[in-house]
Each structure stands twice: as structure tokens, then as C-alpha cells.
Short mmCIF file of C-alpha atoms in Angstrom, two decimals:
data_model
loop_
_atom_site.label_atom_id
_atom_site.label_comp_id
_atom_site.label_asym_id
_atom_site.label_seq_id
_atom_site.Cartn_x
_atom_site.Cartn_y
_atom_site.Cartn_z
CA UNK Y 246 42.48 33.80 25.18
CA UNK Y 247 42.32 34.95 21.43
CA UNK Y 248 43.51 32.51 18.90
CA UNK Y 249 46.80 33.29 17.07
CA UNK Y 250 46.26 33.66 13.32
CA UNK Y 251 46.89 36.26 10.62
CA UNK Y 252 44.04 38.68 9.73
CA UNK Y 253 44.33 40.98 6.78
CA UNK Y 254 42.23 43.72 5.39
CA UNK Y 255 41.82 47.46 5.46
CA UNK Y 256 37.99 47.62 5.22
CA UNK Y 257 35.21 45.87 7.18
CA UNK Y 258 34.46 43.64 4.24
CA UNK Y 259 38.10 42.64 3.76
CA UNK Y 260 38.51 41.87 7.45
CA UNK Y 261 35.27 39.79 7.72
CA UNK Y 262 36.27 37.87 4.58
CA UNK Y 263 39.70 37.12 6.15
CA UNK Y 264 38.09 35.73 9.34
CA UNK Y 265 35.54 33.73 7.29
CA UNK Y 266 38.17 32.17 5.04
CA UNK Y 267 40.06 30.95 8.13
CA UNK Y 268 36.80 29.44 9.44
CA UNK Y 269 36.36 27.70 6.02
CA UNK Y 270 39.85 26.22 6.00
CA UNK Y 271 39.65 24.98 9.52
CA UNK Y 272 42.25 27.34 11.04
CA UNK Y 273 39.53 28.87 13.33
CA UNK Y 274 37.37 26.24 14.89
CA UNK Y 275 34.04 26.75 16.68
CA UNK Y 276 34.59 28.33 20.06
CA UNK Y 277 37.82 30.08 19.03
CA UNK Y 278 38.09 33.69 20.30
CA UNK Y 279 38.64 36.70 18.11
CA UNK Y 280 40.84 39.55 19.31
CA UNK Y 281 39.15 42.51 21.04
CA UNK Y 282 38.10 45.19 18.64
CA UNK Y 283 40.63 47.84 19.69
CA UNK Y 284 43.58 45.42 19.66
CA UNK Y 285 42.79 44.14 16.20
CA UNK Y 286 42.30 47.64 14.97
CA UNK Y 287 45.84 48.59 16.32
CA UNK Y 288 47.32 45.52 14.59
CA UNK Y 289 45.74 46.24 11.27
CA UNK Y 290 46.13 50.07 11.42
CA UNK Y 291 42.47 50.83 11.02
CA UNK Y 292 39.83 52.52 13.12
CA UNK Y 293 37.92 50.48 15.84
CA UNK Y 294 34.77 51.30 13.98
CA UNK Y 295 35.98 49.40 10.92
CA UNK Y 296 36.74 46.26 12.97
CA UNK Y 297 33.45 46.66 14.86
CA UNK Y 298 31.59 46.79 11.46
CA UNK Y 299 33.48 43.60 10.36
CA UNK Y 300 32.36 41.79 13.56
CA UNK Y 301 28.87 42.98 13.11
CA UNK Y 302 28.86 41.54 9.47
CA UNK Y 303 30.24 38.28 10.76
CA UNK Y 304 27.53 38.04 13.41
CA UNK Y 305 24.89 38.78 10.82
CA UNK Y 306 26.26 35.92 8.66
CA UNK Y 307 26.22 33.56 11.63
CA UNK Y 308 30.01 33.10 11.58
CA UNK Y 309 30.64 34.48 15.13
CA UNK Y 310 28.67 35.19 18.21
CA UNK Y 311 29.18 37.52 21.11
CA UNK Y 312 29.44 36.13 24.68
CA UNK Y 313 29.33 39.39 26.61
CA UNK Y 314 32.43 39.62 28.66
CA UNK Y 315 33.55 36.44 26.93
CA UNK Y 316 34.16 38.30 23.84
CA UNK Y 317 33.56 37.33 20.30
CA UNK Y 318 33.91 33.65 19.35
CA UNK Y 319 33.55 31.60 16.32
CA UNK Y 320 30.00 30.05 16.28
CA UNK Y 321 29.12 26.43 15.68
CA UNK Y 322 29.44 25.64 12.02
CA UNK Y 323 26.18 25.70 10.02
CA UNK Y 324 24.64 22.29 9.60
CA UNK Y 325 25.68 21.95 5.96
CA UNK Y 326 26.38 18.33 6.07
CA UNK Y 327 25.21 17.03 9.43
CA UNK Y 328 21.65 16.44 8.20
CA UNK Y 329 22.76 14.32 5.18
CA UNK Y 330 21.58 10.68 5.41
CA UNK Y 331 24.04 8.07 6.35
CA UNK Y 332 24.98 5.37 3.77
CA UNK Y 333 22.52 2.43 3.64
CA UNK Y 334 24.20 -0.64 5.15
CA UNK Y 335 24.58 -3.57 2.76
CA UNK Y 336 21.82 -6.10 2.74
CA UNK Y 337 19.14 -3.93 4.34
CA UNK Y 338 15.74 -2.84 2.69
CA UNK Y 339 16.16 0.93 2.21
CA UNK Y 340 13.14 2.86 3.46
CA UNK Y 341 15.01 5.97 4.38
CA UNK Y 342 15.77 7.74 1.13
CA UNK Y 343 12.48 9.55 0.24
CA UNK Y 344 12.85 8.57 -3.41
CA UNK Y 345 10.04 7.56 -5.84
CA UNK Y 346 9.71 4.03 -7.16
CA UNK Y 347 11.65 3.80 -10.41
CA UNK Y 348 8.90 1.42 -11.78
CA UNK Y 349 6.69 4.51 -12.03
CA UNK Y 350 9.13 6.85 -13.81
CA UNK Y 351 8.92 7.06 -17.57
CA UNK Y 352 11.96 6.43 -19.74
CA UNK Y 353 13.57 9.70 -20.68
CA UNK Y 354 14.02 10.61 -24.40
CA UNK Y 355 16.09 13.87 -24.81
CA UNK Y 356 15.88 15.46 -28.22
CA UNK Y 357 17.64 13.27 -30.77
CA UNK Y 358 19.27 16.29 -32.70
CA UNK Y 359 20.43 19.47 -31.21
CA UNK Y 360 21.78 22.18 -33.62
CA UNK Y 361 24.64 24.42 -32.56
CA UNK Y 362 23.38 27.65 -31.07
CA UNK Y 363 24.52 30.85 -32.72
CA UNK Y 364 24.65 33.03 -29.58
CA UNK Y 365 22.78 32.87 -26.32
CA UNK Y 366 19.38 31.87 -24.93
CA UNK Y 367 19.33 34.76 -22.50
CA UNK Y 368 16.88 36.67 -24.74
CA UNK Y 369 14.41 33.74 -24.83
CA UNK Y 370 15.22 31.58 -21.72
CA UNK Y 371 12.03 29.66 -21.78
CA UNK Y 372 10.61 27.26 -24.51
CA UNK Y 373 7.09 28.36 -25.37
CA UNK Y 374 5.72 24.78 -25.36
CA UNK Y 375 7.04 24.14 -21.74
CA UNK Y 376 5.84 27.52 -20.53
CA UNK Y 377 2.33 26.84 -21.89
CA UNK Y 378 2.45 23.47 -20.19
CA UNK Y 379 3.69 25.04 -16.90
CA UNK Y 380 0.90 27.65 -16.89
CA UNK Y 381 -1.71 24.83 -17.52
CA UNK Y 382 -0.12 22.90 -14.64
CA UNK Y 383 -0.48 25.71 -12.22
CA UNK Y 384 -3.94 26.82 -13.62
CA UNK Y 385 -5.30 23.31 -13.03
CA UNK Y 386 -4.90 23.91 -9.23
CA UNK Y 387 -6.01 27.46 -9.01
CA UNK Y 388 -2.51 29.02 -8.90
CA UNK Y 389 -2.33 32.40 -10.61
CA UNK Y 390 -0.23 32.27 -13.77
CA UNK Y 391 0.42 35.93 -14.55
CA UNK Y 392 4.10 35.54 -13.87
CA UNK Y 393 5.80 32.14 -14.57
CA UNK Y 394 9.50 31.27 -14.94
CA UNK Y 395 11.85 28.29 -14.60
CA UNK Y 396 14.75 27.31 -12.31
CA UNK Y 397 17.13 24.35 -11.83
CA UNK Y 398 14.98 22.43 -9.24
CA UNK Y 399 13.20 23.38 -6.15
CA UNK Y 400 16.18 24.14 -3.91
CA UNK Y 401 17.86 26.11 -6.53
CA UNK Y 402 14.72 28.17 -6.92
CA UNK Y 403 14.18 28.67 -3.15
CA UNK Y 404 17.79 29.60 -2.61
CA UNK Y 405 17.64 32.34 -5.35
CA UNK Y 406 14.30 33.67 -3.96
CA UNK Y 407 15.64 33.89 -0.39
CA UNK Y 408 18.99 35.28 -1.39
CA UNK Y 409 17.40 37.90 -3.62
CA UNK Y 410 14.75 38.96 -0.92
CA UNK Y 411 16.71 38.71 2.37
CA UNK Y 412 20.00 39.83 3.81
CA UNK Y 413 22.33 37.73 5.96
CA UNK Y 414 20.95 37.47 9.45
CA UNK Y 415 17.34 37.75 8.45
CA UNK Y 416 15.07 34.99 9.72
CA UNK Y 417 13.00 32.50 7.70
CA UNK Y 418 10.04 30.52 9.04
CA UNK Y 419 10.39 26.86 8.18
CA UNK Y 420 8.44 23.71 8.89
CA UNK Y 421 9.38 21.55 11.89
CA UNK Y 422 9.86 18.74 11.26
CA UNK Y 423 10.77 19.81 7.69
CA UNK Y 424 12.76 18.97 4.65
CA UNK Y 425 16.22 18.30 5.74
CA UNK Y 426 17.93 19.85 2.64
CA UNK Y 427 16.04 23.16 3.28
CA UNK Y 428 17.21 23.03 6.95
CA UNK Y 429 20.73 22.81 5.52
CA UNK Y 430 20.24 25.48 2.92
CA UNK Y 431 18.84 28.31 5.12
CA UNK Y 432 21.84 28.68 7.44
CA UNK Y 433 24.24 28.11 4.50
CA UNK Y 434 22.73 31.34 3.09
CA UNK Y 435 23.53 33.08 6.24
CA UNK Y 436 19.89 33.14 7.31
CA UNK Y 437 18.30 32.30 10.69
CA UNK Y 438 15.51 29.56 10.91
CA UNK Y 439 12.42 30.11 13.08
CA UNK Y 440 10.69 26.70 13.34
CA UNK Y 441 6.90 26.39 12.81
CA UNK Y 442 5.32 23.22 14.10
CA UNK Y 443 3.46 21.07 11.67
CA UNK Y 444 0.57 18.63 12.07
CA UNK Y 445 -1.65 16.59 9.58
CA UNK Y 446 -3.05 19.84 8.21
CA UNK Y 447 0.33 21.48 7.57
CA UNK Y 448 1.86 24.37 9.45
CA UNK Y 449 -0.04 25.51 12.64
CA UNK Y 450 -1.48 28.96 12.48
CA UNK Y 451 -0.46 29.89 16.09
CA UNK Y 452 3.12 28.74 15.46
CA UNK Y 453 3.34 30.73 12.25
CA UNK Y 454 2.10 33.82 13.92
CA UNK Y 455 4.74 33.39 16.61
CA UNK Y 456 7.52 33.06 13.97
CA UNK Y 457 6.29 36.11 12.08
CA UNK Y 458 6.11 38.16 15.23
CA UNK Y 459 9.66 36.95 15.95
CA UNK Y 460 10.79 38.70 12.74
CA UNK Y 461 10.62 36.13 10.02
CA UNK Y 462 10.75 37.97 6.64
CA UNK Y 463 9.92 34.81 4.54
CA UNK Y 464 8.04 31.63 4.93
CA UNK Y 465 8.89 28.32 3.15
CA UNK Y 466 6.23 25.48 3.36
CA UNK Y 467 4.62 22.72 1.49
CA UNK Y 468 0.86 22.64 0.86
CA UNK Y 469 0.84 18.76 0.47
CA UNK Y 470 3.08 15.85 0.54
CA UNK Y 471 4.99 17.64 3.26
CA UNK Y 472 8.30 16.04 4.20
CA UNK Y 473 8.60 14.20 6.60
CA UNK Y 474 5.24 14.40 8.34
CA UNK Y 475 3.02 14.05 5.27
CA UNK Y 476 0.76 17.07 6.23
CA UNK Y 477 -1.54 18.62 3.68
CA UNK Y 478 -3.48 21.87 3.80
CA UNK Y 479 -7.24 21.56 4.43
CA UNK Y 480 -9.71 24.40 3.46
CA UNK Y 481 -10.14 25.28 7.09
CA UNK Y 482 -6.48 25.38 7.77
CA UNK Y 483 -5.80 27.46 4.62
CA UNK Y 484 -8.36 30.07 5.85
CA UNK Y 485 -6.58 30.29 9.29
CA UNK Y 486 -3.15 30.58 7.65
CA UNK Y 487 -4.24 33.37 5.26
CA UNK Y 488 -5.79 35.33 8.21
CA UNK Y 489 -2.37 35.26 9.90
CA UNK Y 490 -0.37 36.05 6.77
CA UNK Y 491 -2.67 39.08 5.87
CA UNK Y 492 -1.32 40.71 9.07
CA UNK Y 493 2.23 40.53 7.69
CA UNK Y 494 1.93 41.64 4.04
CA UNK Y 495 5.64 42.22 3.53
CA UNK Y 496 6.43 38.54 4.22
CA UNK Y 497 7.40 36.45 1.19
CA UNK Y 498 5.50 33.17 1.24
CA UNK Y 499 7.08 30.40 -0.72
CA UNK Y 500 5.21 27.12 -1.28
CA UNK Y 501 7.10 24.02 -2.32
CA UNK Y 502 4.62 21.81 -4.09
CA UNK Y 503 7.21 19.24 -5.19
CA UNK Y 504 4.76 16.34 -4.87
CA UNK Y 505 1.94 18.05 -6.83
CA UNK Y 506 1.02 15.14 -9.08
CA UNK Y 507 1.65 12.16 -6.69
CA UNK Y 508 0.90 13.57 -3.21
CA UNK Y 509 -2.53 11.86 -3.02
CA UNK Y 510 -4.21 15.12 -1.92
CA UNK Y 511 -5.99 17.78 -3.67
CA UNK Y 512 -4.68 21.29 -4.26
CA UNK Y 513 -5.33 23.71 -1.30
CA UNK Y 514 -2.82 26.44 -1.76
CA UNK Y 515 -1.72 29.80 -0.14
CA UNK Y 516 -0.92 30.94 -3.70
CA UNK Y 517 -4.56 31.19 -4.45
CA UNK Y 518 -5.23 33.48 -1.47
CA UNK Y 519 -4.49 36.82 -3.04
CA UNK Y 520 -1.34 37.47 -0.87
CA UNK Y 521 0.82 40.41 -2.06
CA UNK Y 522 4.16 38.56 -1.90
CA UNK Y 523 3.96 34.88 -2.85
CA UNK Y 524 5.65 32.10 -4.85
CA UNK Y 525 4.91 28.48 -5.66
CA UNK Y 526 7.55 26.15 -6.96
CA UNK Y 527 6.92 22.79 -8.53
CA UNK Y 528 9.35 20.11 -9.75
CA UNK Y 529 9.08 16.93 -11.82
CA UNK Y 530 11.80 14.80 -10.19
CA UNK Y 531 9.43 12.79 -8.09
CA UNK Y 532 7.07 11.83 -10.83
CA UNK Y 533 8.94 12.15 -14.14
CA UNK Y 534 12.55 11.49 -13.30
CA UNK Y 535 15.00 12.40 -10.56
CA UNK Y 536 17.61 13.58 -13.13
CA UNK Y 537 15.31 16.24 -14.48
CA UNK Y 538 16.65 19.25 -12.55
CA UNK Y 539 13.92 21.65 -13.69
CA UNK Y 540 11.35 23.57 -11.66
CA UNK Y 541 8.51 25.94 -12.58
CA UNK Y 542 7.78 28.95 -10.47
CA UNK Y 543 4.61 31.04 -10.33
CA UNK Y 544 4.78 34.14 -8.28
CA UNK Y 545 3.92 37.88 -7.96
CA UNK Y 546 5.60 40.31 -10.35
CA UNK Y 547 8.23 41.70 -7.93
CA UNK Y 548 9.33 38.25 -6.95
CA UNK Y 549 9.59 37.27 -10.59
CA UNK Y 550 11.67 40.25 -11.46
CA UNK Y 551 14.05 39.61 -8.55
CA UNK Y 552 14.34 35.85 -9.36
CA UNK Y 553 14.96 36.29 -13.11
CA UNK Y 554 17.25 39.27 -12.47
CA UNK Y 555 19.59 37.18 -10.23
CA UNK Y 556 19.35 34.10 -12.61
CA UNK Y 557 20.30 36.26 -15.59
CA UNK Y 558 23.54 37.18 -13.72
CA UNK Y 559 24.38 33.57 -12.94
CA UNK Y 560 23.35 30.53 -15.08
CA UNK Y 561 21.17 32.71 -17.39
CA UNK Y 562 18.64 29.98 -18.28
CA UNK Y 563 17.77 26.39 -17.88
CA UNK Y 564 19.16 24.22 -20.65
CA UNK Y 565 16.76 24.07 -23.68
CA UNK Y 566 17.66 20.41 -24.12
CA UNK Y 567 16.31 19.71 -20.61
CA UNK Y 568 13.23 21.82 -21.23
CA UNK Y 569 12.53 20.05 -24.50
CA UNK Y 570 12.75 16.78 -22.61
CA UNK Y 571 10.35 17.87 -19.88
CA UNK Y 572 7.91 19.43 -22.48
CA UNK Y 573 7.77 16.04 -24.37
CA UNK Y 574 6.93 14.22 -21.21
CA UNK Y 575 4.15 16.72 -20.33
CA UNK Y 576 2.57 15.95 -23.79
CA UNK Y 577 3.16 12.19 -23.64
CA UNK Y 578 -0.17 10.37 -22.80
CA UNK Y 579 1.80 7.33 -21.80
CA UNK Y 580 3.77 9.21 -19.17
CA UNK Y 581 0.56 10.77 -17.89
CA UNK Y 582 -0.96 7.34 -17.28
CA UNK Y 583 2.18 6.21 -15.46
CA UNK Y 584 2.01 9.27 -13.17
CA UNK Y 585 -1.59 8.63 -12.36
CA UNK Y 586 -0.83 5.07 -11.59
CA UNK Y 587 1.94 6.09 -9.33
CA UNK Y 588 -0.28 8.57 -7.54
CA UNK Y 589 -2.80 5.70 -6.80
CA UNK Y 590 -0.19 3.14 -5.81
CA UNK Y 591 1.68 5.49 -3.44
CA UNK Y 592 -1.54 6.35 -1.63
CA UNK Y 593 -2.37 2.47 -1.41
CA UNK Y 594 1.11 1.81 0.07
CA UNK Y 595 1.05 4.65 2.49
CA UNK Y 596 -2.44 3.84 3.83
CA UNK Y 597 -1.54 0.09 4.05
CA UNK Y 598 1.33 0.81 6.33
CA UNK Y 599 -0.63 3.19 8.46
CA UNK Y 600 -3.45 0.78 8.77
CA UNK Y 601 -1.12 -1.98 9.81
CA UNK Y 602 0.59 0.28 12.39
CA UNK Y 603 -2.77 1.13 13.84
CA UNK Y 604 -3.65 -2.48 14.32
CA UNK Y 605 -0.55 -2.75 16.47
CA UNK Y 606 -1.55 0.36 18.47
CA UNK Y 607 1.22 2.51 16.84
CA UNK Y 608 0.23 6.06 15.94
CA UNK Y 609 1.59 7.59 12.80
CA UNK Y 610 1.31 10.58 10.39
CA UNK Y 611 1.10 10.50 6.66
CA UNK Y 612 -1.97 12.07 5.14
CA UNK Y 613 -0.13 12.58 1.76
CA UNK Y 614 3.19 12.15 0.07
CA UNK Y 615 5.72 9.32 -0.05
CA UNK Y 616 6.49 8.91 3.76
CA UNK Y 617 4.95 7.90 6.98
CA UNK Y 618 6.23 9.55 10.33
CA UNK Y 619 6.15 7.57 13.51
CA UNK Y 620 6.58 9.45 16.76
CA UNK Y 621 9.00 7.74 19.07
CA UNK Y 622 10.92 8.53 22.30
CA UNK Y 623 14.34 7.17 21.19
CA UNK Y 624 15.00 7.39 17.43
CA UNK Y 625 18.24 5.55 17.66
CA UNK Y 626 16.79 2.63 19.48
CA UNK Y 627 14.05 2.26 16.89
CA UNK Y 628 16.28 2.61 13.88
CA UNK Y 629 18.78 0.06 15.29
CA UNK Y 630 15.99 -2.35 16.34
CA UNK Y 631 14.58 -2.30 12.79
CA UNK Y 632 18.03 -2.62 11.40
CA UNK Y 633 18.47 -5.99 13.09
CA UNK Y 634 15.22 -7.11 11.39
CA UNK Y 635 16.47 -6.12 7.87
CA UNK Y 636 14.98 -2.59 7.55
CA UNK Y 637 16.75 0.73 7.06
CA UNK Y 638 14.70 3.75 8.23
CA UNK Y 639 15.52 7.45 8.85
CA UNK Y 640 15.96 8.81 12.29
CA UNK Y 641 14.01 12.00 12.62
CA UNK Y 642 16.86 14.08 14.00
CA UNK Y 643 17.88 15.51 10.66
CA UNK Y 644 14.38 16.69 9.98
CA UNK Y 645 13.86 18.39 13.32
CA UNK Y 646 14.60 21.62 15.03
CA UNK Y 647 12.55 21.77 18.18
CA UNK Y 648 9.65 19.27 17.47
CA UNK Y 649 9.45 15.86 19.17
CA UNK Y 650 11.37 12.82 17.89
CA UNK Y 651 10.18 10.44 15.29
CA UNK Y 652 11.20 7.95 12.56
CA UNK Y 653 10.54 8.53 8.84
CA UNK Y 654 9.60 5.63 6.64
CA UNK Y 655 9.59 5.99 2.92
CA UNK Y 656 6.63 4.01 1.47
CA UNK Y 657 7.28 4.55 -2.28
CA UNK Y 658 8.54 0.93 -2.86
CA UNK Y 659 6.93 -0.68 0.18
CA UNK Y 660 4.12 -3.11 -0.94
CA UNK Y 661 1.18 -3.65 1.36
CA UNK Y 662 2.49 -7.14 2.32
CA UNK Y 663 5.87 -5.61 3.22
CA UNK Y 664 4.08 -2.88 5.22
CA UNK Y 665 2.32 -5.38 7.30
CA UNK Y 666 5.52 -7.24 8.10
CA UNK Y 667 7.26 -3.94 8.82
CA UNK Y 668 4.49 -3.01 11.22
CA UNK Y 669 4.94 -6.30 13.07
CA UNK Y 670 8.68 -5.77 13.23
CA UNK Y 671 8.23 -2.23 14.57
CA UNK Y 672 5.81 -3.37 17.21
CA UNK Y 673 8.31 -5.98 18.32
CA UNK Y 674 11.08 -3.37 18.40
CA UNK Y 675 8.96 -1.05 20.45
CA UNK Y 676 7.95 -3.87 22.73
CA UNK Y 677 11.58 -4.71 23.57
CA UNK Y 678 11.77 -1.46 25.47
CA UNK Y 679 8.38 0.05 26.24
CA UNK Y 680 9.82 3.54 27.05
CA UNK Y 681 11.11 3.67 23.49
CA UNK Y 682 7.70 4.48 22.10
CA UNK Y 683 6.56 8.00 22.35
CA UNK Y 684 2.99 7.50 21.15
#
């Protein structure tokens, strides 16, 4: 039976907005039925076609779904919060957050004096010194630098790219397992996710082809430091992926190289493959400071125009105070040495844990980046077992769509000695219930 609520509107857009507002305020819960098209049309004094168009828009945005004879019902709410990590229990060693070691982050020194601005930065949104540094940063790794711009962090950039390129209901190919914030973002934009399985060499070509054949209009992936599996592109995998993508020239390929300077892997990037539609975004939060909400974007000309056009209508530009802070860090030799040390130490810590796990017969993934992924059969059993031993790790559920279960361990602050102790504790945890371990 249809739920009783007040719907307003004379146009399809007004009607769909009325329904969506009642979903947002909790009046309409998942599973609640909407009135049949003709009945609602009569109640509102509009044509059935207007209501049908409103329902179509709601379906495209993922707000409702059609159950055949069961009518139109409110869809399950997008996972906007369910993938967020739980609070770390007091007294536990936190290995779940995915954050860098503060010991390897330079002290930030914003400009000491900032004069009042007579007007707006919209006409000159990028500081020349930082734009030059960004171009050199990309050029170092073979990424074309004909079109470069800035954004407020990686997710801000990806959201703007997808919303400018796609329409609600379109599909995006995403890594599985993948970055949990991205897996929140895509449905929040009204887009559908098509999972692409990942291994140690990054996304799998056959899985990518399947997603593209399934209608994906964009791909978001990481060339190295992939979260949470730690995959990184190899030259052979790159060639295979480019061969697939060349059959789909209209697809926008977005690379998130957020760990570029500390991934512990060389640059092997789709951005260098001559694709017609591409973008690579890089941030500095992992190696220069988590409060530096700045990203550099290199892309093709059409993508640049769409990104900057949308940004011009919203925030306009990235704060020049923030840009000056980042530019100074790029030019600071001391900061450069600290970043190089961080890259070496993160690799040492990651490999120490993986070696210790291997000695206990425990398979793992983590070819690059700040995390190690351990496949298991029961994530909760492993997380709770390690919790009793003083460790707090991340259950893999919030990183997965259809891929097998696992546990993510952040190694950024994990010393080799601690890694060996953790490996012993994990082996004991798995040994308490042999079926828990998935191999």
C-alpha cells in the first residue's frame, strides 16, 4: 500500500524534488511505496506523463526503484555514511586509519603577511610558482602537462569531473576493493558503480572490459599505492589496459595518484598512453600535510574546460594562501629530504610486515602504498581477535563491492618489530578458528 504523505509540484522536476526531500528528511523510508502514476497525476492535477517523467528522474538518481507489479518504491539509501570507519576504541594501537606518520610530515609555514585583496582571484586562480611546480611534478613521471589546473583535494576534483561529465544514472567503473570515500561519493552523485576487480598489478583488464561493455562512461583508478590492496601498474598491465581503453574512446579515465611521492613504486600511468579523454589528480596530504586540501590536475583540454568552468561557478579558486604554503614546501629542500625518507621508511615497514606474515604462512597484498591487505574468510572474527590483543585494524567490508573479504592494516606508523609481533598475533587469531582464514 502506498505511504501517506504530501507531494507537491506541477512539473516533473518539482514533483521529483518533493519526493526526494521527503526521503532526505526521513518521511519516506527505504521500501515505502509511491502512488501509482495515474492516481498521483489526478491528485496533483497534472498529466500522467508529467508524473511518469518525475518517477523516471527519481529512478535515474537512484532514489526509487521499480518492482514490476509491486510498483515504485523508495530505494535503499546510498551508502553515504555506512563506509565510514568506526571510532578507535581507547587503548588500542590504531592501524585502521590509512593516515601517514606525522613524524614524516613537515611543519607548515603559511605566508606571514597577506595583504587585503582588491577584488577577486577568478581572473588569475593559480599562482604561477605553484603551477610551474605542478607541471614539473607531472612531467617528472611522463604525464602530459599541456592542461594543468588545481582543486580542493582529490575527492573534490573527482566529484567535479564526474558531475561535469556524467548525468545521474550513468555508470562509473571503480576499483574493487577500492577507496571507501570514493565508494561513498559515486552513489551520492546519483551515479551507479560497476566494480572492477584489482590484483597486485592494479585493475584487471578483463574486468575493466566487462565494466565498459556494461555501460561505464568513466573509470576511476589508482596507478600505484592503490587503497586498500596496494596494487601498482606494471608496464605489461599498462599495455593491456590501454588496449582495452582504446576500444572505448569516449570513456573518461581518471587516475588518482594520491601517493605519488611515497608509494614506493615507479610511475606507470595511463595518462601517458595517448588516450583522448583522461585526467590525473595528485594531492599532497599524504606526504606534506593532511590539512593541505589542494590537488593538481593534469588532463585533456575538454576535461580542463569542463572542470574549470564548473569550479568558476562554485568556489572559483583554491585559496592563494594555501597555494603559497604548498609552493614553499615544493621548493623547500628540507621538506624534500623528509618526503624521500618517508618513502623509504614506508616501504621498509610494509615489506617487514609482509615478510613476517609470510613466515607464518599468511598471504597478503601490498606492493605499494601505506597498507597491507590480508584475505580472510571472516573479517569480524579477525578484527575482534586482533582487538583482544591490542590492535585495531580495518574490516574490509567498507572497501568492497563484490570482491572477497579481507582486513586492511595501515603500516605507516608500524615499526618492523611491531610488524613481527602483529604477524604472530594474527597467526594466533587465525589459529583459534581455522576456517576464519581465507588464504
